[in-house]
Coordinates of C-alpha atoms and ligand atoms in Angstrom, one line a residue:
X41 CA 17.4 27.6 0.4
X42 CA 15.2 30.2 1.1
X43 CA 14.1 30.6 4.6
X44 CA 10.5 29.3 3.3
X45 CA 12.2 26.2 2.4
X46 CA 14.7 25.2 5.5
X47 CA 12.5 22.9 6.5
X48 CA 13.1 19.3 4.6
X49 CA 10.6 18.6 1.9
X50 CA 10.1 15.1 2.6
X51 CA 9.3 12.7 0.0
X52 CA 10.5 9.2 1.0
X53 CA 6.7 8.4 1.4
X54 CA 3.4 9.0 1.8
X55 CA 3.3 7.5 5.3
X56 CA 4.7 10.7 6.7
X57 CA 1.7 12.9 6.0
X58 CA 0.6 14.4 9.3
X59 CA -2.9 14.5 10.1
X60 CA -5.2 17.3 8.7
X61 CA -6.4 19.8 10.9
X62 CA -10.0 18.3 10.2
X63 CA -8.7 15.2 11.7
X64 CA -7.3 17.3 15.0
X65 CA -10.6 18.7 15.2
X66 CA -12.4 15.4 15.2
X67 CA -10.1 13.5 17.4
X68 CA -10.7 16.1 20.1
X69 CA -14.7 15.3 19.7
X70 CA -14.5 11.6 19.1
X71 CA -17.3 9.5 21.1
X72 CA -15.4 6.6 22.9
X73 CA -15.6 3.4 24.5
X74 CA -13.8 0.4 24.5
X75 CA -12.7 -2.0 21.4
X76 CA -12.2 -5.0 23.0
X77 CA -15.7 -5.1 24.5
X78 CA -17.0 -4.0 21.5
X79 CA -18.5 -0.4 22.1
X80 CA -16.4 2.2 20.9
X81 CA -18.9 3.6 18.6
X82 CA -16.4 5.6 16.8
X83 CA -14.5 2.3 15.4
X84 CA -17.7 0.5 14.9
X85 CA -18.1 3.5 12.8
X86 CA -15.1 3.1 11.0
X87 CA -15.5 -0.7 10.6
X88 CA -19.2 -0.4 9.0
X89 CA -17.4 2.0 6.6
X90 CA -14.8 0.4 5.8
X91 CA -16.9 -3.2 4.8
X92 CA -19.2 -0.9 3.1
X93 CA -16.5 0.4 1.0
X94 CA -15.2 -3.0 0.1
X95 CA -18.8 -4.7 -0.2
X96 CA -17.7 -7.2 2.5
X97 CA -20.0 -8.4 5.5
X98 CA -17.3 -7.0 7.9
X99 CA -14.4 -5.0 8.7
X100 CA -11.7 -4.6 11.8
X101 CA -9.5 -1.6 12.8
X102 CA -6.0 -2.7 13.1
X103 CA -3.1 -1.0 14.1
X104 CA -1.0 -1.2 10.9
X105 CA -1.1 -2.5 7.3
X106 CA 1.4 -5.4 8.0
X107 CA -0.9 -6.4 11.4
X108 CA -3.7 -6.4 9.3
X109 CA -1.7 -8.8 6.6
X110 CA -0.8 -11.0 9.4
X111 CA -4.0 -11.2 10.8
X112 CA -5.5 -12.1 7.5
X113 CA -3.2 -15.4 6.5
X114 CA -3.4 -16.2 10.2
X115 CA -6.9 -16.1 10.2
X116 CA -7.3 -17.9 6.8
X117 CA -4.7 -20.9 6.8
X118 CA -3.5 -23.9 9.3
X119 CA 0.2 -24.2 10.4
X120 CA 2.7 -25.9 7.7
X121 CA 0.0 -24.7 4.7
X122 CA 1.4 -23.3 1.5
X123 CA 0.9 -19.9 0.4
X124 CA 1.2 -17.7 -3.0
X125 CA 2.8 -14.7 -3.0
X126 CA 4.6 -12.3 -5.6
X127 CA 8.2 -12.5 -4.9
X128 CA 8.4 -8.6 -5.0
X129 CA 5.3 -8.3 -2.0
X130 CA 5.0 -6.5 0.9
X131 CA 3.9 -9.9 2.7
X132 CA 7.1 -11.7 1.7
X133 CA 9.6 -9.5 1.6
X134 CA 9.3 -6.1 4.3
X135 CA 7.7 -7.8 7.7
X136 CA 9.9 -10.1 9.5
X137 CA 9.0 -13.3 8.0
X138 CA 5.8 -12.9 10.2
X139 CA 4.4 -15.1 8.2
X140 CA 6.7 -17.9 9.2
X141 CA 7.0 -16.7 12.7
X142 CA 3.2 -16.2 13.4
X143 CA 1.3 -18.4 11.0
X144 CA 4.0 -21.3 10.7
X145 CA 3.2 -21.2 6.6
X146 CA 5.6 -21.9 3.6
X147 CA 5.6 -19.3 1.0
X148 CA 5.9 -20.3 -2.4
X149 CA 7.0 -16.6 -3.7
X150 CA 6.6 -16.3 -7.6
X151 CA 8.6 -14.2 -10.1
X152 CA 6.1 -11.5 -11.9
X153 CA 6.2 -9.6 -15.2
X154 CA 5.1 -6.4 -14.1
X155 CA 3.5 -7.6 -11.0
X156 CA 1.1 -9.9 -12.7
X157 CA 1.1 -13.9 -12.2
X158 CA 1.8 -16.2 -15.1
X159 CA -1.1 -18.1 -15.2
X160 CA 0.2 -21.3 -15.6
X161 CA 3.0 -20.4 -13.4
X162 CA 0.2 -19.6 -10.6
X163 CA -1.8 -23.1 -11.4
X164 CA 1.4 -25.0 -11.3
X165 CA 1.9 -23.6 -7.5
X166 CA -1.6 -24.4 -6.6
X167 CA -0.5 -27.8 -4.5
X168 CA -3.0 -30.2 -3.1
X169 CA -2.9 -32.1 -0.1
X170 CA -0.6 -35.2 -0.6
X171 CA 1.5 -37.9 1.8
X172 CA 4.6 -35.4 0.8
X173 CA 3.1 -32.2 0.1
X174 CA 1.3 -29.4 2.0
X175 CA -1.7 -27.9 0.4
X176 CA -1.6 -24.8 -1.1
X177 CA -4.8 -22.6 0.5
X178 CA -4.0 -19.2 -0.1
X179 CA -3.2 -16.8 -3.0
X180 CA -2.2 -13.0 -2.1
X181 CA -2.6 -10.4 -4.4
X182 CA -1.4 -6.6 -4.0
X183 CA -2.4 -3.5 -5.5
X184 CA -1.1 -0.9 -6.0
X185 CA 2.1 -2.7 -6.1
X186 CA 4.9 -1.1 -3.4
X187 CA 8.1 -2.8 -4.7
X188 CA 6.8 -2.4 -8.3
X189 CA 7.0 1.3 -8.1
X190 CA 3.2 1.7 -7.6
X191 CA 1.9 -0.7 -10.3
X192 CA -1.8 -1.1 -10.4
X193 CA -2.9 -4.6 -11.0
X194 CA -5.1 -5.2 -13.9
X195 CA -8.6 -5.5 -12.7
X196 CA -9.2 -8.3 -15.1
X197 CA -5.8 -10.1 -13.6
X198 CA -7.6 -9.8 -10.5
X199 CA -10.8 -11.6 -11.4
X200 CA -8.6 -14.5 -13.4
X201 CA -7.0 -15.4 -10.2
X202 CA -10.1 -15.3 -7.9
X203 CA -11.3 -17.6 -10.5
X204 CA -8.8 -19.9 -10.4
X205 CA -9.0 -19.8 -6.8
X206 CA -12.2 -20.6 -6.6
X207 CA -11.6 -23.7 -8.7
X208 CA -9.3 -24.9 -7.0
X209 CA -11.3 -24.2 -3.7
X210 CA -8.2 -22.0 -2.6
X211 CA -8.8 -18.8 -0.7
X212 CA -7.8 -15.2 -1.9
X213 CA -6.4 -12.0 -0.1
X214 CA -5.7 -8.7 -0.9
X215 CA -2.9 -6.3 0.1
X216 CA -4.9 -3.2 -0.5
X217 CA -2.5 -0.9 1.9
X218 CA -2.5 1.6 -1.4
X219 CA -5.5 0.1 -3.1
X220 CA -7.5 2.8 -3.6
X221 CA -4.6 4.6 -5.4
X222 CA -5.1 1.6 -7.5
X223 CA -9.0 2.5 -7.9
X224 CA -8.7 6.0 -8.7
X225 CA -6.0 5.5 -11.6
X226 CA -8.1 2.6 -13.1
X227 CA -11.6 4.0 -12.5
X228 CA -12.6 1.1 -10.9
X229 CA -14.7 1.0 -7.5
X230 CA -13.3 -0.5 -4.3
X231 CA -15.8 -3.0 -4.6
X232 CA -15.8 -4.1 -8.0
X233 CA -12.1 -4.0 -7.6
X234 CA -12.1 -6.9 -4.9
X235 CA -15.2 -8.8 -6.2
X236 CA -15.0 -12.5 -5.1
X237 CA -11.7 -11.8 -3.1
X238 CA -11.8 -13.3 0.7
X239 CA -10.1 -10.5 2.4
X240 CA -8.9 -7.2 1.7
X241 CA -6.6 -4.3 3.8
X242 CA -6.2 -0.8 3.2
X243 CA -3.5 1.3 5.1
X244 CA -5.2 4.7 6.5
X245 CA -2.0 5.9 7.4
X246 CA -0.2 6.2 4.2
X247 CA -2.2 8.8 1.3
X248 CA -5.1 8.8 3.3
X249 CA -3.0 10.8 5.7
X250 CA -4.3 9.2 9.1
X251 CA -1.4 9.1 11.7
X252 CA -2.3 5.3 12.4
X253 CA -4.4 2.5 11.0
X254 CA -5.4 0.2 9.0
X255 CA -8.8 -1.6 7.8
X256 CA -9.6 -5.4 7.1
X257 CA -12.4 -6.3 5.6
X258 CA -14.1 -9.7 4.8
X259 CA -16.7 -12.2 5.6
X260 CA -18.4 -12.2 9.2
X261 CA -16.8 -15.4 9.8
X262 CA -13.6 -14.4 8.9
X263 CA -13.8 -11.2 10.6
X264 CA -14.6 -12.8 14.2
X265 CA -11.6 -14.8 13.7
X266 CA -9.5 -12.1 12.9
X267 CA -10.8 -10.2 16.1
X268 CA -9.4 -13.3 17.8
X269 CA -5.7 -12.8 16.0
X270 CA -5.6 -9.4 16.6
X271 CA -6.3 -9.8 20.4
X272 CA -2.9 -12.3 20.5
X273 CA -1.2 -10.2 18.3
X274 CA -1.9 -7.5 21.3
X275 CA -3.9 -4.9 18.5
X276 CA -7.0 -4.8 20.9
X277 CA -7.4 -1.1 21.1
X278 CA -9.3 0.6 24.0
X279 CA -10.6 3.8 23.5
X280 CA -9.6 3.6 19.5
X281 CA -12.2 6.0 18.5
X282 CA -9.7 9.0 18.9
X283 CA -7.6 7.3 16.0
X284 CA -10.3 5.8 13.9
X285 CA -11.9 9.0 13.9
X286 CA -9.3 10.3 11.6
X287 CA -10.3 7.1 9.3
X288 CA -13.9 8.2 9.3
X289 CA -12.8 12.1 8.2
X290 CA -10.2 10.2 5.4
X291 CA -12.8 8.0 3.7
X292 CA -15.0 11.4 3.3
X293 CA -12.9 12.3 -0.1
X294 CA -10.1 10.1 -0.4
X295 CA -10.8 10.1 -4.7
X296 CA -10.2 14.0 -4.7
X297 CA -7.0 14.2 -2.4
X298 CA -5.7 10.7 -4.2
X299 CA -5.9 11.9 -7.6
X300 CA -4.2 15.2 -6.9
X301 CA -1.4 12.8 -5.7
X302 CA -1.2 11.6 -8.9
X303 CA -1.2 14.3 -10.8
X304 CA 1.3 15.7 -8.6
X305 CA 3.7 12.7 -9.9
X306 CA 2.9 13.6 -13.5
X307 CA 3.5 16.7 -13.0
X308 CA 7.1 16.3 -11.6
X309 CA 7.6 13.7 -14.9
X310 CA 6.3 16.2 -17.2
X311 CA 8.1 19.0 -16.0
X312 CA 11.3 17.5 -15.9
X313 CA 11.2 15.8 -19.2
X314 CA 10.3 19.1 -20.5
X315 CA 13.6 20.7 -19.7
X316 CA 16.6 20.5 -22.1
X317 CA 18.4 19.1 -19.3
X318 CA 15.9 16.2 -18.4
X319 CA 15.5 14.5 -21.1
X320 CA 17.5 11.6 -20.9
X321 CA 16.3 10.7 -17.1
X322 CA 14.2 7.4 -17.1
X323 CA 11.6 7.2 -14.9
X324 CA 8.4 4.9 -14.2
X325 CA 5.2 5.2 -15.8
X326 CA 4.0 6.7 -12.6
X327 CA 0.4 5.1 -12.5
X328 CA -0.2 6.2 -9.2
X329 CA 1.6 8.6 -6.7
X330 CA 5.1 6.6 -6.9
X331 CA 8.3 7.8 -9.0
X332 CA 10.7 5.6 -9.5
X333 CA 14.1 7.4 -10.7
X334 CA 16.5 5.2 -12.5
X335 CA 19.7 6.9 -11.3
X336 CA 21.8 5.2 -13.8
X337 CA 20.0 7.1 -16.9
X338 CA 22.5 10.2 -15.4
X339 CA 25.3 7.8 -14.4
X340 CA 25.0 8.4 -10.9
X341 CA 24.6 6.1 -7.8
X342 CA 20.9 6.4 -6.3
X343 CA 22.9 7.3 -2.5
X344 CA 24.7 10.3 -4.7
X345 CA 21.7 11.5 -6.1
X346 CA 19.7 11.0 -2.8
X347 CA 22.5 13.0 -1.1
X348 CA 22.0 16.1 -3.5
X349 CA 18.6 15.7 -3.1
X350 CA 18.9 16.3 0.5
X351 CA 21.5 19.2 0.4
X352 CA 18.6 21.3 -1.4
X353 CA 16.4 20.2 0.8
X354 CA 14.3 17.3 -0.4
X355 CA 14.3 13.9 1.3
X356 CA 13.7 10.8 -1.7
X357 CA 14.6 7.1 -0.6
X358 CA 17.0 5.0 -2.4
X359 CA 15.4 1.7 -3.3
X360 CA 18.4 0.2 -5.1
X361 CA 21.8 0.7 -5.6
X362 CA 20.7 2.8 -9.1
X363 CA 17.1 3.9 -8.3
X364 CA 15.3 6.2 -5.8
X365 CA 11.6 6.7 -5.0
X366 CA 9.6 9.6 -4.8
X367 CA 6.0 9.7 -3.1
X368 CA 3.6 12.5 -4.1
X369 CA 1.4 13.0 -1.1
X370 CA -1.4 15.7 0.5
X371 CA 1.6 17.3 2.4
X372 CA 3.6 17.8 -0.9
X373 CA 1.7 21.3 -2.2
X374 CA 1.1 22.2 -5.9
X375 CA 3.0 25.2 -5.5
X376 CA 6.5 23.0 -4.3
X377 CA 5.9 21.3 -7.7
X378 CA 8.2 23.7 -9.8
X379 CA 10.7 23.2 -6.7
X380 CA 10.8 19.4 -7.0
X381 CA 11.1 19.6 -10.7
X382 CA 14.2 22.5 -10.5
X383 CA 15.5 20.3 -7.7
X384 CA 15.8 17.0 -9.8
X385 CA 17.1 18.7 -12.8
X386 CA 19.8 20.2 -10.5
X387 CA 21.0 16.9 -8.9
X388 CA 21.6 15.0 -12.1
X389 CA 24.9 16.8 -12.6
X390 CA 26.3 17.5 -16.1
Ligands
PLP122 C1 3.0 -0.1 3.7 C2 2.4 -1.6 2.9 C3 2.2 -2.2 4.4 C4 2.6 -2.0 5.7 O1 1.5 -1.2 6.2 P1 2.3 -0.5 7.4 O2 1.0 0.2 8.2 O3 3.9 0.0 7.1 O4 2.3 -1.8 8.7 C5 1.4 -3.4 3.5 N1 1.4 -4.1 2.5 C6 2.1 -3.0 1.4 C7 1.5 -3.4 0.0 C8 2.4 -1.6 2.0 O5 2.6 -0.6 1.0

């Protein structure tokens, strides 16, 4: 390891990105007020931008993607309702059963092929209110799909789900923690991507490099409820403008940054594949910034591969006994791509 690379290159997630120099600078100069009292001008501006970005009436700034998800479901359901989510969704798997704890809803987790609902299966799970069954009142979507290696939901599929939901009078929610990655990948504007969706959340703290925060957008009525739920969960910021200003910075040029992240992912995969030793290594399609490496393709446990990578200065995340994840982000510089490729090739064994 050269001196320059003594510092670990952290590719476990895009959440590890640090605020940009522009963000630090903006934090110093942010106008602030009191968010709970509604007069923090910077938070108000970020929320306005969020509503505009998604073509919704209103928006709130929350502490995290998880908080946005939990607020959204609470505000859109009644206790004991049933809601539909993908069996591999973040909201169902990685939020400490918050849906049960906070909203008291029952989840109908549906198995999906490539992250898309089978429409017949979806329709079967739209249960109507009866003596024996609580009604299904909400369908959740996720794009890009975290536990499906950054897969992008087909915008047409989203519209099919919206249509069926409208037909049954059911609400729709998009967990769009990385929705802007999906937009960049598919060339669809955020507004179009979530057209007809009742509410959508975005993480500012992932590929967008903000230190903290998420946006949740929807109708004015929904956001009014959401504000109360945010307060209940302890998410009422005071001088939130200090953090919100980073979101304003991030929304200025997200396309360019996320496009670059996607390119880095493609460059790493093609770089490995073009080497003689790398021919048999199995990757996902990497439609966005998430690379999955199937370590079974070179007969190695994921833990062992991750250890090898760490010894050489790169952190990756074990996601299955035989799969690791690498996420490309703005703190991974283009000049380090050859190092990443070489290191992967060095770590797969003979
Ligand atoms: C990261 C993520 C979340 C949670 O966001 P946090 O800010 O880490 O709480 C929710 N949904 C999806 C799809 C995510 O990728």
